Short mmCIF file of C-alpha atoms and ligand atoms in Angstrom, two decimals:
data_model
loop_
_atom_site.label_atom_id
_atom_site.label_comp_id
_atom_site.label_asym_id
_atom_site.label_seq_id
_atom_site.Cartn_x
_atom_site.Cartn_y
_atom_site.Cartn_z
CA MET A 82 26.06 70.98 49.11
CA PRO A 83 24.89 72.68 45.83
CA LEU A 84 28.31 71.97 44.35
CA VAL A 85 27.93 68.22 45.34
CA LEU A 86 24.47 68.08 43.82
CA ALA A 87 25.74 69.84 40.73
CA ALA A 88 28.49 67.29 40.33
CA VAL A 89 25.81 64.24 40.92
CA LEU A 90 23.67 65.57 38.40
CA VAL A 91 26.65 65.86 35.77
CA LEU A 92 27.60 62.25 36.51
CA LEU A 93 24.06 60.95 36.20
CA SER A 94 23.45 62.83 32.86
CA ALA A 95 26.66 61.18 31.59
CA CYS A 96 25.10 57.80 32.09
CA SER A 97 22.24 58.36 29.81
CA GLY A 98 21.87 59.93 26.33
CA GLY A 99 24.68 60.33 23.98
CA GLY A 100 27.62 57.97 24.61
CA PRO A 101 28.20 54.58 23.21
CA PRO A 102 25.75 52.74 20.97
CA HIS A 103 25.31 50.15 23.66
CA PRO A 104 25.28 51.94 26.90
CA GLN A 105 25.59 49.47 29.91
CA SER A 106 23.07 51.19 32.08
CA ILE A 107 20.99 49.66 34.92
CA PHE A 108 18.52 52.52 34.40
CA ALA A 109 17.13 51.27 31.00
CA PRO A 110 15.86 47.66 32.24
CA LYS A 111 15.03 45.40 29.44
CA SER A 112 14.20 42.15 31.33
CA ASP A 113 12.11 41.09 34.25
CA PHE A 114 15.30 40.67 36.47
CA SER A 115 16.66 44.08 35.71
CA THR A 116 13.12 45.61 35.96
CA ASP A 117 12.96 44.26 39.48
CA LEU A 118 16.36 45.80 40.42
CA ASN A 119 15.54 49.18 38.95
CA ASP A 120 12.25 49.29 40.70
CA LEU A 121 13.91 48.41 44.05
CA PHE A 122 16.71 51.03 43.48
CA THR A 123 13.95 53.71 42.46
CA ASN A 124 11.94 52.94 45.76
CA ILE A 125 14.97 53.09 48.01
CA PHE A 126 16.33 56.21 46.28
CA ALA A 127 12.83 57.86 46.84
CA TRP A 128 13.08 56.94 50.65
CA ALA A 129 16.71 58.29 50.70
CA VAL A 130 15.57 61.58 49.09
CA VAL A 131 12.83 62.15 51.51
CA VAL A 132 15.18 61.36 54.52
CA PHE A 133 17.74 63.72 53.04
CA ILE A 134 15.40 66.62 52.70
CA ILE A 135 13.99 66.24 56.25
CA VAL A 136 17.43 65.98 57.81
CA GLU A 137 18.85 68.75 55.93
CA SER A 138 16.02 71.11 56.40
CA LEU A 139 16.13 70.47 60.23
CA LEU A 140 19.88 71.08 60.05
CA LEU A 141 19.53 74.38 58.16
CA ILE A 142 16.60 75.54 60.38
CA ALA A 143 18.74 74.69 63.55
CA ILE A 144 21.84 76.51 62.15
CA ALA A 145 19.81 79.55 61.28
CA ARG A 146 17.70 79.70 64.49
CA TYR A 147 19.93 78.52 67.21
CA ARG A 148 23.38 79.92 66.04
CA ALA A 149 25.33 81.84 68.57
CA ARG A 150 24.49 85.45 68.79
CA ALA A 151 26.13 88.04 71.20
CA GLY A 152 24.26 88.30 74.40
CA ALA A 153 21.90 85.60 73.69
CA PRO A 154 21.27 83.18 76.42
CA ALA A 155 22.38 79.46 76.15
CA PRO A 156 19.77 77.40 74.48
CA LYS A 157 17.63 75.00 76.68
CA PRO A 158 18.69 71.45 76.22
CA VAL A 159 16.00 68.84 75.47
CA HIS A 160 16.20 65.84 77.60
CA GLY A 161 13.70 62.85 78.38
CA HIS A 162 11.12 64.20 75.88
CA THR A 163 9.18 61.00 75.57
CA PHE A 164 7.32 61.91 72.45
CA LEU A 165 10.25 62.95 70.55
CA GLU A 166 12.27 59.83 71.62
CA ILE A 167 9.55 57.55 70.45
CA GLY A 168 9.23 59.54 67.29
CA TRP A 169 12.81 59.25 66.25
CA THR A 170 13.01 55.51 67.10
CA LEU A 171 9.87 54.60 65.38
CA ALA A 172 10.44 56.67 62.14
CA PRO A 173 13.82 55.01 61.13
CA ALA A 174 12.46 51.61 62.14
CA LEU A 175 9.52 52.19 59.70
CA ILE A 176 11.70 53.24 56.93
CA LEU A 177 13.86 50.31 57.41
CA VAL A 178 10.99 47.96 57.12
CA PHE A 179 9.77 49.79 53.96
CA ILE A 180 13.26 49.11 52.63
CA ALA A 181 13.74 45.65 53.93
CA VAL A 182 10.40 44.17 52.60
CA PRO A 183 10.83 44.87 48.92
CA THR A 184 14.53 44.17 49.18
CA MET A 185 13.80 40.63 50.49
CA ARG A 186 11.09 40.24 47.78
CA THR A 187 13.71 41.19 45.10
CA ILE A 188 16.27 38.93 46.37
CA PHE A 189 13.97 35.91 46.28
CA ALA A 190 12.52 37.11 42.78
CA THR A 191 16.09 37.13 41.39
CA ALA A 192 17.36 34.04 43.13
CA GLY A 193 17.87 32.19 39.82
CA HIS A 194 15.12 29.77 39.69
CA ALA A 195 13.58 29.80 36.12
CA PRO A 196 10.21 28.55 35.37
CA GLU A 197 9.69 25.03 33.76
CA GLY A 198 10.62 25.12 30.06
CA ALA A 199 13.23 27.70 30.39
CA LEU A 200 16.24 27.61 27.98
CA ARG A 201 19.46 26.52 29.87
CA VAL A 202 22.58 28.26 29.05
CA GLN A 203 25.88 27.53 30.85
CA VAL A 204 28.26 30.46 31.05
CA ILE A 205 31.84 29.50 31.89
CA GLY A 206 34.23 32.34 32.78
CA HIS A 207 37.76 32.14 31.32
CA GLN A 208 40.58 34.73 31.54
CA TRP A 209 39.49 36.76 29.59
CA TRP A 210 36.57 35.58 27.58
CA TRP A 211 33.19 33.89 28.07
CA GLU A 212 32.28 30.29 26.96
CA TYR A 213 28.65 29.62 26.34
CA ARG A 214 27.09 26.15 26.10
CA TYR A 215 23.48 25.30 25.43
CA PRO A 216 23.33 21.66 26.89
CA THR A 217 19.87 20.90 25.46
CA LEU A 218 20.82 22.20 21.91
CA ASN A 219 24.32 20.89 21.97
CA ILE A 220 25.99 24.17 21.04
CA SER A 221 29.20 25.80 22.34
CA THR A 222 30.19 29.26 21.32
CA ALA A 223 32.03 32.34 22.80
CA ASN A 224 31.24 35.88 23.80
CA GLU A 225 28.26 36.46 22.10
CA LEU A 226 25.19 34.90 23.68
CA HIS A 227 22.13 34.48 21.47
CA ILE A 228 18.83 34.15 23.11
CA PRO A 229 15.17 34.10 22.10
CA ALA A 230 12.97 36.89 23.02
CA GLY A 231 9.98 36.01 25.26
CA THR A 232 11.62 32.71 26.67
CA ALA A 233 12.88 32.35 30.14
CA ILE A 234 16.69 31.87 30.23
CA GLN A 235 18.17 29.79 32.99
CA VAL A 236 21.85 30.93 33.17
CA GLU A 237 24.07 28.55 34.98
CA MET A 238 27.48 30.07 35.72
CA THR A 239 30.82 28.57 36.60
CA SER A 240 34.43 29.54 36.04
CA ALA A 241 37.47 27.51 34.43
CA ASP A 242 40.07 29.65 36.61
CA VAL A 243 39.60 32.72 38.75
CA ILE A 244 36.37 34.34 39.87
CA HIS A 245 34.48 36.32 37.14
CA SER A 246 31.12 38.11 37.34
CA PHE A 247 28.54 38.00 34.72
CA TRP A 248 27.02 41.36 34.14
CA VAL A 249 24.57 42.63 31.46
CA PRO A 250 23.10 45.84 33.14
CA ALA A 251 20.14 45.98 30.88
CA LEU A 252 19.28 42.19 31.35
CA GLY A 253 20.67 40.81 34.52
CA GLY A 254 23.61 39.98 36.82
CA LYS A 255 25.83 40.69 38.31
CA ARG A 256 26.61 37.33 39.71
CA ASP A 257 29.96 35.71 40.43
CA LEU A 258 31.21 32.71 38.31
CA ILE A 259 33.25 30.44 40.72
CA GLN A 260 35.20 27.38 39.89
CA GLY A 261 33.75 24.27 41.39
CA ARG A 262 30.32 25.57 41.86
CA THR A 263 27.29 26.80 39.90
CA ASN A 264 25.58 30.06 40.43
CA ARG A 265 22.33 30.90 38.68
CA ILE A 266 20.37 33.68 37.42
CA ALA A 267 17.06 33.60 35.45
CA PHE A 268 15.63 36.26 33.31
CA ARG A 269 13.18 36.85 30.42
CA THR A 270 13.23 39.69 28.04
CA ASP A 271 10.83 40.71 25.28
CA SER A 272 13.04 43.43 23.88
CA VAL A 273 14.77 42.21 20.65
CA GLY A 274 18.21 43.79 20.38
CA GLU A 275 21.87 43.74 21.32
CA TYR A 276 22.94 44.29 24.85
CA TRP A 277 26.53 44.60 26.08
CA GLY A 278 27.88 43.36 29.26
CA GLN A 279 31.27 43.22 31.10
CA CYS A 280 33.08 41.04 33.68
CA ALA A 281 32.37 42.65 36.98
CA GLU A 282 34.89 40.99 39.20
CA PHE A 283 38.57 41.80 38.92
CA CYS A 284 40.08 38.77 37.44
CA GLY A 285 43.49 39.68 36.14
CA THR A 286 45.34 41.86 33.72
CA SER A 287 42.55 41.96 30.91
CA HIS A 288 39.63 42.08 33.33
CA ALA A 289 38.60 45.42 31.76
CA ASN A 290 38.65 43.84 28.32
CA MET A 291 36.45 40.96 29.40
CA ARG A 292 33.26 42.07 27.43
CA LEU A 293 30.21 40.20 26.19
CA ARG A 294 27.47 40.69 24.06
CA VAL A 295 23.85 39.40 24.28
CA ILE A 296 21.72 39.14 21.15
CA VAL A 297 18.18 38.88 21.68
CA GLN A 298 16.42 37.57 18.60
CA PRO A 299 12.85 36.78 17.57
CA ASP A 300 12.07 33.08 17.82
CA SER A 301 12.47 32.22 14.15
CA VAL A 302 15.77 34.10 13.81
CA PHE A 303 17.15 32.42 16.97
CA GLU A 304 16.02 29.02 15.52
CA ARG A 305 18.01 29.78 12.38
CA TRP A 306 20.99 30.60 14.43
CA VAL A 307 20.63 27.39 16.27
CA ASP A 308 20.62 25.47 13.07
CA LEU A 309 23.60 27.19 11.83
CA GLN A 310 25.52 26.61 15.13
CA ARG A 311 24.58 22.74 15.16
CA ALA A 312 25.75 22.27 11.69
CA ALA A 313 29.10 20.83 11.00
CA PRO A 314 31.82 23.44 10.37
CA ALA A 315 31.93 24.53 6.64
CA THR A 316 34.20 22.43 4.42
CA PRO A 317 36.27 24.66 2.24
CA ALA A 318 36.25 24.35 -1.52
CA LYS A 319 38.91 22.08 -3.21
CA GLY A 320 41.87 24.30 -4.11
CA SER A 321 40.47 27.34 -2.41
CA PRO A 322 42.78 29.46 -0.07
CA ALA A 323 40.45 28.35 2.82
CA GLU A 324 41.34 24.84 2.12
CA GLN A 325 45.04 25.65 2.22
CA GLY A 326 44.34 27.49 5.35
CA GLN A 327 42.66 24.31 6.70
CA GLN A 328 45.91 22.40 6.20
CA ILE A 329 47.88 24.86 7.88
CA PHE A 330 45.49 25.00 10.71
CA ARG A 331 45.79 21.17 11.14
CA ARG A 332 49.55 21.47 11.51
CA SER A 333 49.58 24.69 13.73
CA ALA A 334 49.70 25.08 17.35
CA CYS A 335 46.14 26.31 17.09
CA ILE A 336 44.88 22.70 17.45
CA GLY A 337 46.05 22.37 20.94
CA CYS A 338 43.69 25.00 22.33
CA HIS A 339 40.70 25.31 19.96
CA THR A 340 37.99 22.83 18.58
CA ILE A 341 36.89 22.72 15.02
CA THR A 342 34.81 19.54 14.89
CA GLY A 343 36.56 17.07 12.82
CA ILE A 344 39.85 18.91 12.77
CA SER A 345 40.95 19.47 16.22
CA ALA A 346 39.67 18.97 19.86
CA GLY A 347 41.46 21.62 21.97
CA ALA A 348 39.39 22.88 24.92
CA VAL A 349 41.31 25.78 26.34
CA GLY A 350 40.26 28.47 23.82
CA PRO A 351 36.89 29.37 22.26
CA ASN A 352 35.16 26.65 19.93
CA LEU A 353 35.98 28.00 16.39
CA ASN A 354 33.27 25.85 14.41
CA HIS A 355 31.48 28.96 13.48
CA VAL A 356 33.95 31.73 14.48
CA GLY A 357 33.32 33.48 11.14
CA GLY A 358 29.87 34.06 11.89
CA ARG A 359 30.67 36.11 14.96
CA GLY A 360 30.65 39.94 15.09
CA THR A 361 33.58 40.18 17.37
CA ILE A 362 36.72 38.26 18.52
CA ALA A 363 38.81 38.33 21.76
CA GLY A 364 36.18 38.64 24.38
CA ALA A 365 33.93 40.98 22.25
CA LEU A 366 36.89 43.45 22.16
CA PHE A 367 37.57 43.79 18.44
CA PRO A 368 35.34 43.60 15.37
CA ASN A 369 35.68 40.27 13.53
CA THR A 370 37.41 41.66 10.55
CA THR A 371 40.40 40.29 8.51
CA GLU A 372 42.72 43.07 10.07
CA SER A 373 41.90 42.50 13.68
CA LEU A 374 41.89 38.75 13.21
CA ARG A 375 45.28 39.09 11.62
CA ARG A 376 46.67 41.11 14.51
CA TRP A 377 45.04 38.72 17.04
CA ILE A 378 46.69 35.63 15.62
CA GLN A 379 50.12 37.20 15.08
CA ASN A 380 50.30 38.62 18.54
CA ALA A 381 47.35 38.30 20.79
CA PRO A 382 49.04 39.60 23.93
CA ALA A 383 50.03 42.73 22.14
CA ALA A 384 46.48 43.50 21.11
CA LYS A 385 44.99 42.52 24.68
CA PRO A 386 47.34 42.63 27.60
CA GLY A 387 47.90 39.25 29.33
CA ALA A 388 46.02 37.33 26.69
CA LEU A 389 46.82 33.68 27.13
CA MET A 390 46.98 32.90 23.49
CA PRO A 391 50.82 33.22 22.58
CA PRO A 392 52.03 34.83 19.52
CA GLN A 393 51.72 32.42 16.43
CA ASN A 394 54.44 31.87 14.18
CA LEU A 395 52.38 32.40 11.02
CA SER A 396 52.95 35.26 8.49
CA GLY A 397 52.63 35.98 4.67
CA PRO A 398 50.60 33.54 2.63
CA ASP A 399 50.24 31.01 5.39
CA LEU A 400 48.50 33.52 7.73
CA ASP A 401 46.39 34.80 4.79
CA ALA A 402 45.19 31.23 4.16
CA VAL A 403 44.51 30.54 7.80
CA LEU A 404 42.35 33.83 7.80
CA ALA A 405 40.50 32.81 4.80
CA TYR A 406 39.71 29.35 6.36
CA LEU A 407 38.68 31.00 9.71
CA GLN A 408 36.41 33.54 8.02
CA SER A 409 34.83 30.77 5.98
CA LEU A 410 33.52 29.04 9.20
CA LYS A 411 30.25 30.89 9.26
CU1 CUA B 113 36.65 38.10 34.36
CU2 CUA B 113 37.00 40.19 35.44
#
């Protein structure tokens, strides 16, 4: 038992402190949703500890006091002890009530109904990236969810293919994204910052690479982001490498899957209107740098197993020009 406890302590300590800059921990709740879950967990865990201590103590006492000794008489069996029987029926029933009531309360509190005036965000799961649409703001973006602090967020989730699960441990989830139906969560956070999440339902080869980021911003910063996202994609300067890249993009296979308003209207992959302004690419897997974008376009499946974007027949100056174009789309 001490060994098991020690192992548990080691595992728990590995979850907090040190580690990556954006730990995905449910023990550091940053929204009303995740605080509800954390409180429920802490409450039930406390009950479990009390039960554990009582049961293990009784067990140890029984082992010590009633173990077989040479020459000792057989212990007297207890049978039909009314007081004991009522006791060990009532106590677990009461504990179950203490667990069930807050559990039900939390289930209803996290059922997904946002208050009036909440910001609606549609999350669409794809193998293996996240599409975000803001229906009231007319924005479509990918993998990086920007939300304002202090505003209730209504997340409406569905899938374009298999079942995924939206999970940002510090903020909310996990809830399944299922094709043909809409699941909801609602949450509100006052903590400006960046929170990482992860698909939490096995969805194929790159399930583990289906990451997401939530960027919680003060109102004014969020408004600026919204304005930027709603603006038409940048027009490259005449004669610039980016303009050359735009011409190549127009003739490439890229247009079959990606939208750049005014240039292409593909709907299979992420909208690229402002791809240059994102911090990461490929399901928040790689930093959005020239080098990782180059590797990604040349051979996406080599960078991310199973990636549905086929290797592109682009290289040399053509690829450089396309990179310049995509990076100009801030
Ligand atoms: Cu999407 Cu796992």
